[in-house]
Short mmCIF file of C-alpha atoms in Angstrom, two decimals:
data_model
loop_
_atom_site.label_atom_id
_atom_site.label_comp_id
_atom_site.label_asym_id
_atom_site.label_seq_id
_atom_site.Cartn_x
_atom_site.Cartn_y
_atom_site.Cartn_z
CA MET A 42 71.26 -39.47 2.95
CA PRO A 43 73.73 -39.55 0.03
CA LEU A 44 77.43 -38.98 0.55
CA ARG A 45 78.77 -35.81 -0.99
CA GLU A 46 82.38 -35.37 -1.98
CA THR A 47 84.07 -32.00 -1.69
CA GLU A 48 87.43 -30.35 -1.18
CA ALA A 49 87.74 -28.34 1.99
CA LEU A 50 89.99 -26.21 4.15
CA VAL A 51 89.74 -26.81 7.88
CA LEU A 52 89.23 -23.39 9.45
CA ARG A 53 89.14 -24.53 13.07
CA THR A 54 87.91 -27.35 15.28
CA TYR A 55 86.09 -27.50 18.61
CA ARG A 56 85.95 -30.40 21.04
CA LEU A 57 82.63 -32.21 21.19
CA GLY A 58 82.22 -34.46 24.19
CA GLU A 59 85.07 -36.81 25.02
CA ALA A 60 85.85 -38.26 21.63
CA ASP A 61 84.44 -36.12 18.81
CA LYS A 62 85.23 -32.80 17.20
CA ILE A 63 83.20 -30.20 15.37
CA ALA A 64 85.10 -28.89 12.35
CA SER A 65 84.39 -25.54 10.77
CA LEU A 66 85.14 -26.14 7.11
CA PHE A 67 85.34 -23.98 4.02
CA THR A 68 84.36 -26.37 1.27
CA ARG A 69 84.76 -25.77 -2.43
CA GLN A 70 81.46 -27.29 -3.53
CA LEU A 71 79.19 -26.58 -0.53
CA GLY A 72 80.51 -23.35 0.95
CA ARG A 73 81.31 -22.83 4.62
CA LEU A 74 79.76 -25.35 6.96
CA ARG A 75 80.23 -27.17 10.26
CA ALA A 76 80.45 -30.91 10.56
CA VAL A 77 80.99 -33.54 13.23
CA ALA A 78 84.07 -35.75 12.99
CA ALA A 79 83.24 -38.75 15.16
CA GLY A 80 86.16 -40.09 17.20
CA ALA A 81 88.52 -37.33 16.06
CA GLN A 82 89.83 -36.75 19.59
CA ARG A 83 90.89 -40.35 20.07
CA PRO A 84 94.64 -41.10 19.82
CA LYS A 85 94.01 -43.73 17.15
CA SER A 86 91.57 -41.54 15.22
CA ARG A 87 91.47 -42.23 11.49
CA TYR A 88 91.66 -38.46 10.92
CA GLY A 89 95.20 -38.16 12.38
CA GLY A 90 96.55 -34.75 11.41
CA MET A 91 93.89 -34.12 8.77
CA LEU A 92 91.75 -31.88 10.94
CA GLU A 93 94.55 -29.59 12.06
CA PRO A 94 93.89 -25.91 11.28
CA LEU A 95 94.11 -25.09 7.56
CA SER A 96 94.62 -28.62 6.30
CA TYR A 97 93.50 -28.90 2.68
CA ILE A 98 91.48 -32.11 2.52
CA ARG A 99 89.06 -34.04 0.37
CA LEU A 100 86.11 -35.22 2.39
CA TRP A 101 82.98 -37.27 2.07
CA ILE A 102 80.17 -35.78 4.05
CA PHE A 103 76.50 -36.44 4.66
CA GLU A 104 73.56 -34.64 6.13
CA ARG A 105 70.89 -36.06 8.40
CA GLU A 106 67.35 -34.81 8.54
CA ASN A 107 66.52 -32.31 11.28
CA ARG A 108 70.20 -31.92 12.21
CA ASP A 109 72.08 -28.64 11.80
CA LEU A 110 75.50 -30.24 11.70
CA LEU A 111 76.71 -32.46 8.88
CA ARG A 112 78.76 -35.56 9.57
CA ILE A 113 82.12 -36.43 8.06
CA ASN A 114 82.18 -39.96 6.71
CA SER A 115 85.82 -40.02 5.65
CA ALA A 116 88.60 -37.71 4.56
CA GLU A 117 91.97 -37.69 2.86
CA LEU A 118 94.73 -35.13 3.13
CA LEU A 119 95.53 -33.17 -0.04
CA GLU A 120 97.98 -30.63 1.39
CA SER A 121 99.15 -29.93 4.91
CA PHE A 122 100.07 -26.55 6.37
CA PHE A 123 101.11 -28.15 9.66
CA ASP A 124 104.86 -27.57 9.40
CA MET A 125 104.40 -23.99 8.21
CA GLN A 126 102.57 -23.17 11.43
CA LYS A 127 105.51 -24.30 13.59
CA ASP A 128 106.74 -20.75 13.07
CA TYR A 129 104.65 -18.65 15.48
CA ARG A 130 104.64 -15.64 13.11
CA LEU A 131 103.24 -17.75 10.27
CA GLN A 132 100.86 -19.52 12.64
CA VAL A 133 99.34 -16.19 13.69
CA ALA A 134 99.07 -15.03 10.06
CA ALA A 135 97.53 -18.32 8.88
CA GLN A 136 95.05 -18.41 11.73
CA PHE A 137 94.12 -14.78 11.02
CA VAL A 138 93.16 -15.98 7.53
CA ALA A 139 91.17 -18.84 9.08
CA GLU A 140 89.37 -16.55 11.53
CA VAL A 141 88.46 -13.97 8.89
CA ALA A 142 87.22 -16.67 6.49
CA ASP A 143 85.23 -18.30 9.29
CA ARG A 144 83.52 -15.06 10.26
CA PHE A 145 83.31 -13.27 6.92
CA LEU A 146 82.04 -15.95 4.55
CA PRO A 147 78.32 -16.70 4.67
CA GLU A 148 77.31 -20.23 5.61
CA ARG A 149 76.44 -22.69 2.81
CA GLU A 150 77.26 -20.20 0.06
CA VAL A 151 79.54 -21.62 -2.63
CA ASN A 152 82.41 -19.23 -3.38
CA ASP A 153 85.07 -20.86 -5.52
CA ARG A 154 87.02 -17.62 -5.96
CA ALA A 155 87.29 -17.11 -2.19
CA PHE A 156 88.35 -20.76 -1.83
CA ARG A 157 91.12 -20.32 -4.40
CA LEU A 158 92.12 -17.06 -2.71
CA VAL A 159 92.58 -18.67 0.72
CA LEU A 160 94.54 -21.56 -0.77
CA ALA A 161 96.80 -19.26 -2.82
CA VAL A 162 97.49 -17.07 0.21
CA LEU A 163 98.38 -20.06 2.38
CA ARG A 164 100.64 -21.54 -0.30
CA THR A 165 102.47 -18.22 -0.73
CA MET A 166 103.03 -17.97 3.01
CA LYS A 167 104.28 -21.56 3.09
CA GLN A 168 106.68 -21.07 0.17
CA SER A 169 107.98 -17.58 0.95
CA GLY A 170 107.66 -17.43 4.74
CA GLU A 171 106.32 -13.92 4.21
CA THR A 172 103.15 -12.62 5.87
CA ASN A 173 102.51 -8.95 5.01
CA ARG A 174 102.11 -9.25 1.24
CA PRO A 175 99.86 -12.35 1.30
CA LEU A 176 97.70 -10.84 4.04
CA VAL A 177 97.25 -7.52 2.20
CA TYR A 178 96.29 -9.49 -0.92
CA PHE A 179 93.89 -11.65 1.11
CA ASP A 180 92.24 -8.67 2.82
CA TYR A 181 91.84 -6.75 -0.44
CA TRP A 182 90.33 -9.63 -2.41
CA LEU A 183 88.09 -10.83 0.39
CA LEU A 184 86.61 -7.33 0.71
CA ARG A 185 86.25 -7.10 -3.06
CA LEU A 186 84.70 -10.55 -3.51
CA GLY A 187 82.31 -9.83 -0.65
CA GLY A 188 81.27 -6.58 -2.34
CA PHE A 189 82.54 -4.50 0.60
CA LEU A 190 85.49 -2.74 -1.00
CA PRO A 191 84.79 0.99 -0.69
CA ASP A 192 85.46 3.68 -3.27
CA PHE A 193 88.75 5.14 -2.05
CA GLY A 194 88.19 8.36 -4.04
CA HIS A 195 85.12 9.46 -2.07
CA CYS A 196 84.19 10.02 1.58
CA THR A 197 82.29 6.97 2.82
CA SER A 198 80.01 9.17 4.93
CA CYS A 199 79.00 12.13 2.72
CA GLY A 200 80.16 10.86 -0.69
CA ARG A 201 82.26 13.96 -1.42
CA GLY A 202 85.29 13.51 -3.70
CA LEU A 203 88.46 13.31 -1.64
CA ALA A 204 90.93 14.52 -4.31
CA ASP A 205 94.11 15.75 -2.59
CA ALA A 206 92.46 16.75 0.70
CA PRO A 207 93.60 15.02 3.92
CA VAL A 208 91.71 11.78 4.52
CA TYR A 209 91.00 9.85 7.71
CA TYR A 210 89.93 6.43 8.85
CA ALA A 211 88.39 5.22 12.07
CA ALA A 212 87.24 1.97 13.64
CA GLY A 213 83.67 1.13 12.67
CA PHE A 214 83.68 3.08 9.39
CA GLU A 215 83.55 1.25 6.10
CA GLY A 216 85.90 3.48 4.10
CA LEU A 217 87.87 6.72 4.09
CA LEU A 218 86.47 9.91 5.62
CA CYS A 219 86.82 13.61 4.75
CA GLU A 220 87.80 16.37 7.20
CA ASP A 221 84.15 17.28 7.91
CA CYS A 222 82.89 13.74 8.55
CA ARG A 223 85.73 12.39 10.65
CA PRO A 224 84.89 11.43 14.26
CA PRO A 225 87.22 12.69 17.04
CA GLN A 226 89.05 9.35 17.29
CA ALA A 227 89.79 9.18 13.53
CA MET A 228 93.39 8.84 12.40
CA LEU A 229 94.96 10.67 9.50
CA PHE A 230 95.47 8.21 6.65
CA THR A 231 98.88 8.95 5.20
CA ALA A 232 99.19 5.95 2.93
CA ARG A 233 96.95 6.97 0.02
CA GLU A 234 99.65 6.68 -2.61
CA ARG A 235 100.79 3.37 -1.15
CA LEU A 236 97.18 2.17 -1.08
CA ALA A 237 96.79 3.02 -4.76
CA ARG A 238 100.00 1.12 -5.57
CA VAL A 239 98.92 -1.89 -3.52
CA VAL A 240 95.49 -1.96 -5.16
CA GLU A 241 97.24 -1.95 -8.54
CA ARG A 242 99.51 -4.82 -7.48
CA CYS A 243 96.51 -6.81 -6.26
CA GLN A 244 95.06 -6.89 -9.78
CA ALA A 245 97.64 -9.50 -10.78
CA THR A 246 97.97 -12.95 -9.21
CA LEU A 247 99.83 -13.17 -5.91
CA SER A 248 102.70 -15.06 -7.52
CA HIS A 249 103.29 -12.13 -9.90
CA TRP A 250 103.54 -9.62 -7.05
CA THR A 251 107.15 -9.79 -5.97
CA GLY A 252 106.70 -7.20 -3.22
CA GLU A 253 110.13 -5.67 -3.78
CA GLU A 254 108.74 -2.19 -4.38
CA GLU A 255 106.96 -1.85 -1.05
CA SER A 256 108.59 -1.81 2.35
CA ALA A 257 107.18 -3.92 5.19
CA GLY A 258 106.06 -0.69 6.91
CA ASP A 259 104.12 0.50 3.85
CA LEU A 260 102.36 -2.84 3.53
CA ARG A 261 101.58 -2.97 7.25
CA GLU A 262 99.83 0.41 7.16
CA VAL A 263 97.65 -0.61 4.22
CA ARG A 264 96.97 -3.96 5.88
CA HIS A 265 95.83 -2.22 9.07
CA PHE A 266 93.41 -0.13 7.06
CA PHE A 267 91.95 -3.20 5.34
CA GLU A 268 91.67 -4.96 8.70
CA GLU A 269 89.72 -1.99 10.07
CA LEU A 270 87.31 -2.33 7.14
CA ILE A 271 86.89 -6.06 7.77
CA GLU A 272 86.19 -5.48 11.47
CA ALA A 273 83.72 -2.72 10.59
CA HIS A 274 81.77 -5.17 8.41
CA LEU A 275 81.93 -7.97 10.93
CA GLU A 276 80.89 -5.57 13.70
CA ARG A 277 83.28 -7.33 16.04
CA LYS A 278 86.96 -7.42 16.90
CA LEU A 279 89.09 -10.22 15.50
CA VAL A 280 90.83 -12.32 18.18
CA THR A 281 93.95 -12.90 16.09
CA ARG A 282 94.48 -9.27 15.08
CA PRO A 283 96.22 -8.02 18.26
CA LEU A 284 98.58 -11.02 18.07
CA LEU A 285 99.32 -10.21 14.43
CA ASP A 286 100.43 -6.73 15.49
CA GLU A 287 102.78 -8.18 18.12
CA VAL A 288 104.77 -10.50 15.83
CA MET B 257 54.10 -22.29 34.78
CA LYS B 258 57.77 -23.17 35.22
CA ASP B 259 58.98 -26.66 34.26
CA TYR B 260 60.89 -27.10 37.53
CA ALA B 261 60.83 -25.59 41.01
CA GLU B 262 63.24 -22.64 41.20
CA PRO B 263 66.07 -24.35 43.22
CA LEU B 264 66.04 -27.35 40.87
CA ALA B 265 66.01 -25.11 37.78
CA ARG B 266 68.97 -23.18 39.23
CA LEU B 267 70.88 -26.43 39.84
CA ILE B 268 70.22 -27.56 36.24
CA ASP B 269 71.38 -24.17 34.94
CA GLU B 270 74.62 -24.37 36.94
CA LEU B 271 75.31 -27.95 35.85
CA LYS B 272 74.77 -26.98 32.21
CA ARG B 273 77.70 -24.58 32.46
CA LEU B 274 80.11 -27.50 33.02
CA PRO B 275 82.05 -28.76 29.99
CA GLY B 276 80.38 -31.67 28.21
CA ILE B 277 77.12 -31.31 30.14
CA GLY B 278 74.03 -30.49 28.09
CA GLN B 279 70.41 -29.98 29.14
CA LYS B 280 69.58 -33.69 29.32
CA SER B 281 72.68 -34.66 31.33
CA ALA B 282 72.15 -31.69 33.67
CA GLN B 283 68.58 -32.82 34.32
CA ARG B 284 69.71 -36.37 34.99
CA ILE B 285 72.40 -35.27 37.47
CA ALA B 286 70.03 -32.81 39.18
CA PHE B 287 67.35 -35.50 39.67
CA HIS B 288 69.98 -37.95 40.91
CA LEU B 289 71.12 -35.42 43.51
CA GLU B 290 67.52 -34.71 44.46
CA ARG B 291 66.99 -38.40 45.19
CA ALA B 292 70.33 -38.76 47.02
CA SER B 293 70.61 -38.48 50.80
CA PRO B 294 71.40 -35.03 52.26
CA GLU B 295 74.84 -36.34 53.35
CA GLU B 296 75.69 -37.44 49.83
CA ALA B 297 74.73 -34.05 48.37
CA GLU B 298 76.66 -32.26 51.11
CA ARG B 299 79.77 -34.38 50.43
CA LEU B 300 79.70 -33.32 46.79
CA ALA B 301 79.15 -29.66 47.67
CA ARG B 302 81.99 -29.79 50.25
CA ALA B 303 84.33 -31.48 47.75
CA ILE B 304 83.69 -28.71 45.19
CA LEU B 305 84.24 -25.98 47.78
CA ASP B 306 87.38 -27.65 49.17
CA ALA B 307 88.87 -27.98 45.70
CA LYS B 308 88.20 -24.31 45.03
CA GLU B 309 89.47 -23.10 48.41
CA LYS B 310 92.51 -25.34 48.95
CA ILE B 311 93.95 -25.84 45.47
CA LYS B 312 96.42 -23.25 44.19
CA LEU B 313 99.21 -23.08 41.65
CA CYS B 314 102.69 -24.21 42.64
CA SER B 315 104.93 -21.15 42.59
CA LEU B 316 107.71 -23.13 40.88
CA CYS B 317 105.99 -25.33 38.28
CA ASN B 318 102.37 -23.99 38.13
CA ASN B 319 100.93 -27.43 38.85
CA LEU B 320 97.70 -27.57 40.84
CA THR B 321 98.62 -28.28 44.45
CA GLU B 322 97.45 -28.04 48.04
CA GLN B 323 100.93 -27.24 49.34
CA ASP B 324 103.37 -24.80 47.79
CA PRO B 325 105.82 -25.87 46.35
CA CYS B 326 104.06 -29.00 45.11
CA GLU B 327 105.08 -32.58 45.94
CA TYR B 328 106.94 -33.02 42.64
CA CYS B 329 109.08 -29.92 43.19
CA THR B 330 109.92 -30.86 46.78
CA ASP B 331 110.71 -34.52 46.12
CA ALA B 332 114.50 -34.77 46.51
CA ARG B 333 114.55 -38.18 44.77
CA ARG B 334 113.51 -36.65 41.46
CA ASP B 335 116.11 -35.61 38.90
CA GLN B 336 116.52 -31.85 39.45
CA GLU B 337 118.32 -31.39 36.12
CA VAL B 338 115.51 -32.38 33.76
CA VAL B 339 112.23 -30.50 33.37
CA CYS B 340 109.25 -31.71 31.34
CA VAL B 341 107.04 -28.92 29.99
CA VAL B 342 103.34 -29.77 29.57
CA GLU B 343 100.30 -27.76 28.56
CA THR B 344 97.91 -28.67 31.40
CA PRO B 345 98.02 -30.35 34.83
CA TYR B 346 96.25 -33.41 33.41
CA ASN B 347 98.97 -33.77 30.76
CA LEU B 348 101.39 -34.02 33.70
CA ILE B 349 99.40 -36.98 35.02
CA SER B 350 99.69 -38.70 31.61
CA VAL B 351 103.50 -38.37 31.68
CA GLU B 352 103.63 -39.45 35.33
CA LYS B 353 101.60 -42.59 34.57
CA THR B 354 104.46 -43.92 32.43
CA ARG B 355 106.60 -44.21 35.62
CA GLU B 356 109.60 -43.68 33.35
CA PHE B 357 110.06 -39.97 33.88
CA HIS B 358 111.67 -38.97 37.16
CA GLY B 359 112.43 -35.30 36.57
CA LEU B 360 110.54 -32.13 37.38
CA TYR B 361 107.62 -30.50 35.57
CA HIS B 362 106.49 -27.12 34.33
CA VAL B 363 102.87 -26.46 33.40
CA LEU B 364 102.25 -23.74 30.79
CA HIS B 365 98.46 -23.66 31.22
CA GLY B 366 97.86 -23.54 27.48
CA ALA B 367 99.61 -23.48 24.12
CA LEU B 368 100.09 -20.79 21.51
CA SER B 369 96.70 -20.55 19.83
CA PRO B 370 96.00 -17.35 17.92
CA LEU B 371 92.41 -18.44 17.19
CA GLN B 372 91.76 -18.49 20.94
CA GLY B 373 93.69 -15.26 21.49
CA ILE B 374 96.50 -17.08 23.33
CA GLY B 375 99.94 -15.63 22.64
CA PRO B 376 103.23 -15.95 24.58
CA GLU B 377 102.02 -13.39 27.14
CA GLN B 378 99.14 -15.65 28.18
CA LEU B 379 101.39 -18.65 28.89
CA LYS B 380 103.19 -19.24 32.21
CA LEU B 381 106.65 -18.69 30.77
CA LYS B 382 108.10 -16.12 33.14
CA ASN B 383 108.85 -18.49 36.04
CA LEU B 384 110.11 -21.14 33.61
CA ILE B 385 112.79 -18.75 32.36
CA GLU B 386 113.65 -17.83 35.97
CA ARG B 387 114.03 -21.53 36.85
CA LEU B 388 116.24 -22.14 33.84
CA LYS B 389 118.44 -19.16 34.61
CA GLY B 390 119.08 -20.74 38.02
CA GLY B 391 121.67 -22.87 36.22
CA LYS B 392 120.75 -26.33 37.61
CA ILE B 393 118.71 -27.55 34.67
CA ARG B 394 120.48 -29.22 31.74
CA GLU B 395 117.55 -30.58 29.70
CA LEU B 396 114.05 -29.38 28.93
CA ILE B 397 111.63 -31.93 27.44
CA VAL B 398 108.77 -30.26 25.59
CA ALA B 399 105.70 -32.49 25.93
CA THR B 400 103.09 -30.21 24.40
CA ASN B 401 100.31 -31.79 22.34
CA PRO B 402 101.20 -33.12 18.85
CA ASN B 403 99.04 -30.57 17.05
CA VAL B 404 99.64 -27.20 15.36
CA GLU B 405 99.36 -25.28 18.65
CA GLY B 406 101.63 -27.68 20.54
CA GLU B 407 104.25 -27.68 17.79
CA ALA B 408 104.30 -23.88 17.53
CA THR B 409 104.70 -23.69 21.31
CA ALA B 410 107.56 -26.22 21.23
CA ILE B 411 109.43 -24.30 18.53
CA TYR B 412 108.80 -20.99 20.31
CA LEU B 413 110.21 -22.45 23.56
CA SER B 414 113.21 -23.91 21.80
CA LYS B 415 114.09 -20.52 20.24
CA LEU B 416 113.70 -18.87 23.64
CA ILE B 417 115.66 -21.40 25.67
CA LYS B 418 118.47 -22.69 23.46
CA PRO B 419 120.48 -19.44 23.82
CA LEU B 420 120.65 -20.23 27.58
CA GLY B 421 122.77 -23.28 26.71
CA ILE B 422 120.11 -25.80 27.80
CA LYS B 423 119.36 -28.91 25.76
CA VAL B 424 115.76 -28.76 24.45
CA THR B 425 114.12 -32.02 23.34
CA ARG B 426 110.64 -32.80 21.99
CA ILE B 427 108.59 -35.92 22.69
CA ALA B 428 108.29 -38.22 19.65
CA MET B 429 105.28 -37.97 17.34
CA GLY B 430 103.85 -40.50 14.94
CA ILE B 431 101.98 -43.78 14.76
CA PRO B 432 100.13 -44.72 17.97
CA VAL B 433 100.93 -48.11 19.50
CA GLY B 434 98.38 -50.74 18.43
CA SER B 435 97.28 -48.99 15.23
CA GLU B 436 98.16 -49.87 11.63
CA LEU B 437 100.29 -48.02 9.11
CA GLU B 438 97.59 -48.48 6.48
CA PHE B 439 95.39 -45.94 8.24
CA ALA B 440 98.06 -43.33 8.99
CA ASP B 441 97.69 -40.00 7.19
CA GLU B 442 100.66 -38.29 5.51
CA VAL B 443 101.36 -35.83 8.34
CA THR B 444 101.44 -38.57 10.99
CA MET B 445 103.58 -40.85 8.80
CA LEU B 446 106.01 -38.01 8.04
CA LYS B 447 106.38 -37.23 11.74
CA ALA B 448 107.00 -40.91 12.46
CA ILE B 449 109.75 -41.07 9.81
CA GLU B 450 111.32 -37.80 11.00
CA GLY B 451 111.38 -39.11 14.57
CA ARG B 452 112.82 -42.56 13.73
CA ARG B 453 115.62 -43.93 15.90
CA GLU B 454 118.28 -46.54 15.58
CA ILE B 455 117.47 -49.94 17.08
#
């Protein structure tokens, strides 16, 4: 089988037997896939720190007939996010990005825009040490690129225009809800104006959004709402989300 | 018709739950046990039950032990002022094998790993802080794994413990003995340079 070269972000790794690892990778040219890194658990492994979560690497990979998993032939490190993740707050935020990408992106579907998004978000976190703004930007664009961003002007259940009426959101629903459609556990969504501002900011690149206009509290509320939407689409709870709320 | 008789199928199913054991290995072990003498099979079963019944966590260091406190914590010859923090009980064995460390241990039973849902609450930190507040300990060596999770845990511990006036050190990271610089990646090389020492 021919070797294929691609850039990739390591989303996570699992142990395989005593010496190997399975890496979940988001590759630029082949989409999200899983591959075996032979000998990666050994102390003298040629991979060293390359397979640590969120490493940006170039790898040479090949596929074998009748095997689900690809095999990594060799790799080189392009950019490391190892030191950034020494800070527990940034580690949680970065691994939230990894978990969402791992669960949200379809397997073997090339998505260059999502790849650039993840990389830009990680670089912003590394440079600024900030988490709220990059995560809001990540959530918004991932939902939009996936085609799951709802129309915030209409009730997601009945389609009625929401105008200035009170709006609600609840776990498991894929957008905002009107008074009539809200389930008993729904929460009043008070951040509509902030949401509109954030959506406007997200139209520019992340480096152009200075974040001075929004307080951390404002951003957190909008982020929570986006996270609810992501969980509603995944139909499962994210493991990293409760930890993100604690830091 | 079933592939195997019910007791054998049940044994294979149970063996498959063990880490690193797949269908083929489970079958091989099950057939080996089937061929073994009853005494041999009973010895294995007794060993598993004994380990489950008699082994508990040391109330001081969280190491796996038969007696509480464990033999490391009760050994008066060990340096009571230095504590080495490790992630798992088998990491403790790796440090102990060097025969160069004579202090005490503390086992965290994990490292900060958001992807596995492990935060500070899930680690055995409470009794570590209580031990440190006792005032006898002057140095804490953090020997967590040299990966993202281990590093984050080390930094978290250092922020938590330094205000108590205790020296916090980290084991060195870098090039493994016997390997060659040519094959070292940038992260490993950087760690090796950062951790250099005067000779």
